[in-house]
Tab-separated table of C-alpha atoms and ligand atoms in Angstrom:
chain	number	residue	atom	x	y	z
P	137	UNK	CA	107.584	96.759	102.110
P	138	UNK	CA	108.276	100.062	101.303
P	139	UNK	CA	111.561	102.208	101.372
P	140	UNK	CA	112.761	103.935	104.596
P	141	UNK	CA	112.722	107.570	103.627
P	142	UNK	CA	115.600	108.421	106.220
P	143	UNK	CA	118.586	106.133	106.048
P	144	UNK	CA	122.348	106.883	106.331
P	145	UNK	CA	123.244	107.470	102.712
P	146	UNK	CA	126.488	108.869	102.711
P	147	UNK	CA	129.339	109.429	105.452
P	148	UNK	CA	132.277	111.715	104.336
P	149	UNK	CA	135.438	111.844	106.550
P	150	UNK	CA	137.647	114.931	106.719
P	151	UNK	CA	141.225	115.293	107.443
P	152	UNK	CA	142.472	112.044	109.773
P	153	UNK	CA	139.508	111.495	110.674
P	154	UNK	CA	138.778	114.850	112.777
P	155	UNK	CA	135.663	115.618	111.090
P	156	UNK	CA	132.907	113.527	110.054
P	157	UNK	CA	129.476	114.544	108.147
P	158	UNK	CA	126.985	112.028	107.435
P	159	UNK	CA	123.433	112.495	105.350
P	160	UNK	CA	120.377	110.917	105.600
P	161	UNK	CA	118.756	109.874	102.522
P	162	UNK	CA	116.041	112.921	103.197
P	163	UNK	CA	119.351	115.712	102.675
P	164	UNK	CA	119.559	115.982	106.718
P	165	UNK	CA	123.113	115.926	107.635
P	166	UNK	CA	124.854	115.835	110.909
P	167	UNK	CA	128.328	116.591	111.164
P	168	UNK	CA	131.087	117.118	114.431
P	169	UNK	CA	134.384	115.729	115.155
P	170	UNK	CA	133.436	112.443	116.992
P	171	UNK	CA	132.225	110.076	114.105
P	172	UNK	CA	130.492	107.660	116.532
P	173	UNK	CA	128.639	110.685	117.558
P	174	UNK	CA	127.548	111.977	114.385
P	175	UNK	CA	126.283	108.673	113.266
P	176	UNK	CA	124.526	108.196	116.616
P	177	UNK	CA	122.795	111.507	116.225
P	178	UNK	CA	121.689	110.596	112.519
P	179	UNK	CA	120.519	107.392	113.998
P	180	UNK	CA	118.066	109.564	116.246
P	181	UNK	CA	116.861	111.789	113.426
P	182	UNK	CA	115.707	108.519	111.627
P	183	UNK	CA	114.357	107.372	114.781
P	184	UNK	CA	112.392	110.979	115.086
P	185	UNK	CA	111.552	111.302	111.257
P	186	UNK	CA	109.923	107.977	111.517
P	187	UNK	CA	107.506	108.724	114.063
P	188	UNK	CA	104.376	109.551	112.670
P	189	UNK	CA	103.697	113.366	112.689
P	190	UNK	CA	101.660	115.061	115.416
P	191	UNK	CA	97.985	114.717	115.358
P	192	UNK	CA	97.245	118.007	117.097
P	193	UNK	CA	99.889	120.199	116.242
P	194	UNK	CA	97.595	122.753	117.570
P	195	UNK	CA	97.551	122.010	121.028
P	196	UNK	CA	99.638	122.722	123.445
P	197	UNK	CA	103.121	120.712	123.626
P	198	UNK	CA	105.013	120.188	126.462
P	199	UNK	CA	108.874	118.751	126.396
P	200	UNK	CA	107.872	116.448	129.828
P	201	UNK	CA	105.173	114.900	131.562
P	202	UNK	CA	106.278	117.231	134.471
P	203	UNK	CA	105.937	120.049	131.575
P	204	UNK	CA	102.088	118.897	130.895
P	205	UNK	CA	101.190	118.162	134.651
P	206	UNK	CA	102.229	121.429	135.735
P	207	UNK	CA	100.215	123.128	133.011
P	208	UNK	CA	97.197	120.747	134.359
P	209	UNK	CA	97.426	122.757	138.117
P	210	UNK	CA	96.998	126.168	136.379
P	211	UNK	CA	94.024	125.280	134.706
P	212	UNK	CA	93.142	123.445	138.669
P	213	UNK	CA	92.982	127.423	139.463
P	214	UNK	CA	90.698	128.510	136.934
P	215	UNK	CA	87.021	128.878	138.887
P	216	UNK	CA	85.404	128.734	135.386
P	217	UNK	CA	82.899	125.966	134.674
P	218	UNK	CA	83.375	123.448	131.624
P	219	UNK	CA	86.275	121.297	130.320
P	220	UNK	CA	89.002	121.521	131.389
P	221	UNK	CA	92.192	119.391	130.631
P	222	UNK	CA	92.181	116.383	133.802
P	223	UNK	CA	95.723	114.255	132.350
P	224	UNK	CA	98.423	114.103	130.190
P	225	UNK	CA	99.374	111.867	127.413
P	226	UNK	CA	102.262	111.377	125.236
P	227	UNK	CA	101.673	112.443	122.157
P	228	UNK	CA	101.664	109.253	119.032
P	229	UNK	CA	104.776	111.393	117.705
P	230	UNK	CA	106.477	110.518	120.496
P	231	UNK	CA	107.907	113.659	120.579
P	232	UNK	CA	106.495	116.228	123.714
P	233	UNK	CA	103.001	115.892	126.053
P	234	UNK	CA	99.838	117.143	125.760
P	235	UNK	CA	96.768	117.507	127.706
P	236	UNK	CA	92.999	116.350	127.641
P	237	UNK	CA	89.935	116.382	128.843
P	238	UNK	CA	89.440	113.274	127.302
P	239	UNK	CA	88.777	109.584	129.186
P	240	UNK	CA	91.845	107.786	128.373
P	241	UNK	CA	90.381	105.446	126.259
P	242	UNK	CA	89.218	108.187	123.216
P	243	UNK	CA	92.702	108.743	122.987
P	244	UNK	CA	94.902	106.594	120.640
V	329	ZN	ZN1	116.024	112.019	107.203
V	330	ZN	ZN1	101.603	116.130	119.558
């Protein structure tokens, strides 16, 4: 098993406890004044670093299924023959929606 590249390496508390900054073993740092907070929201980076990058960072994201399905009525409109995108799928990231024109099953 190999080592997690983005752990909680380091937490530094300021003053009486005000001020907390926290690092991830990758040099991202959250900081803020609510230590449960700031260790939450380094939890989620890990959580997001972890996910394996986009596959199709050229395509068209969307931050919500709504995002993606509304993009899929524009193209509806268009009275041009060929492809054209017919669902939406999460990306494997994990983090926004894209569109195919692809049966469900050739996408992993
Ligand atoms: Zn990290
Ligand atoms: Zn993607």
């Amino acid at each position: 098993m190999t080592e997690p590249d983005h752990v909680m390496v380091r937490i530094r508390e300021r003053g009486h406890g005000y001020a907390a900054i926290v690092w991830c073993k990758c040099g991202h740092s959250e900081g803020g004044f609510d230590r449960a907070k700031v260790v939450a929201q380094l939890y989620k980076h890990t959580i997001d670093a972890n996910r394996p990058a986009c596959p199709t960072p050229k395509k068209s994201q969307y931050g919500s299924e709504q995002e993606a399905l509304n993009a899929l009525s524009k193209f509806l409109q268009r009275a041009r023959p060929g492809a054209r995108p017919t669902r939406t799928y999460k990306c494997p990231s994990g983090r926004h929606w894209h569109t195919t024109s692809q049966p469900a099953s050739k996408v992993a």
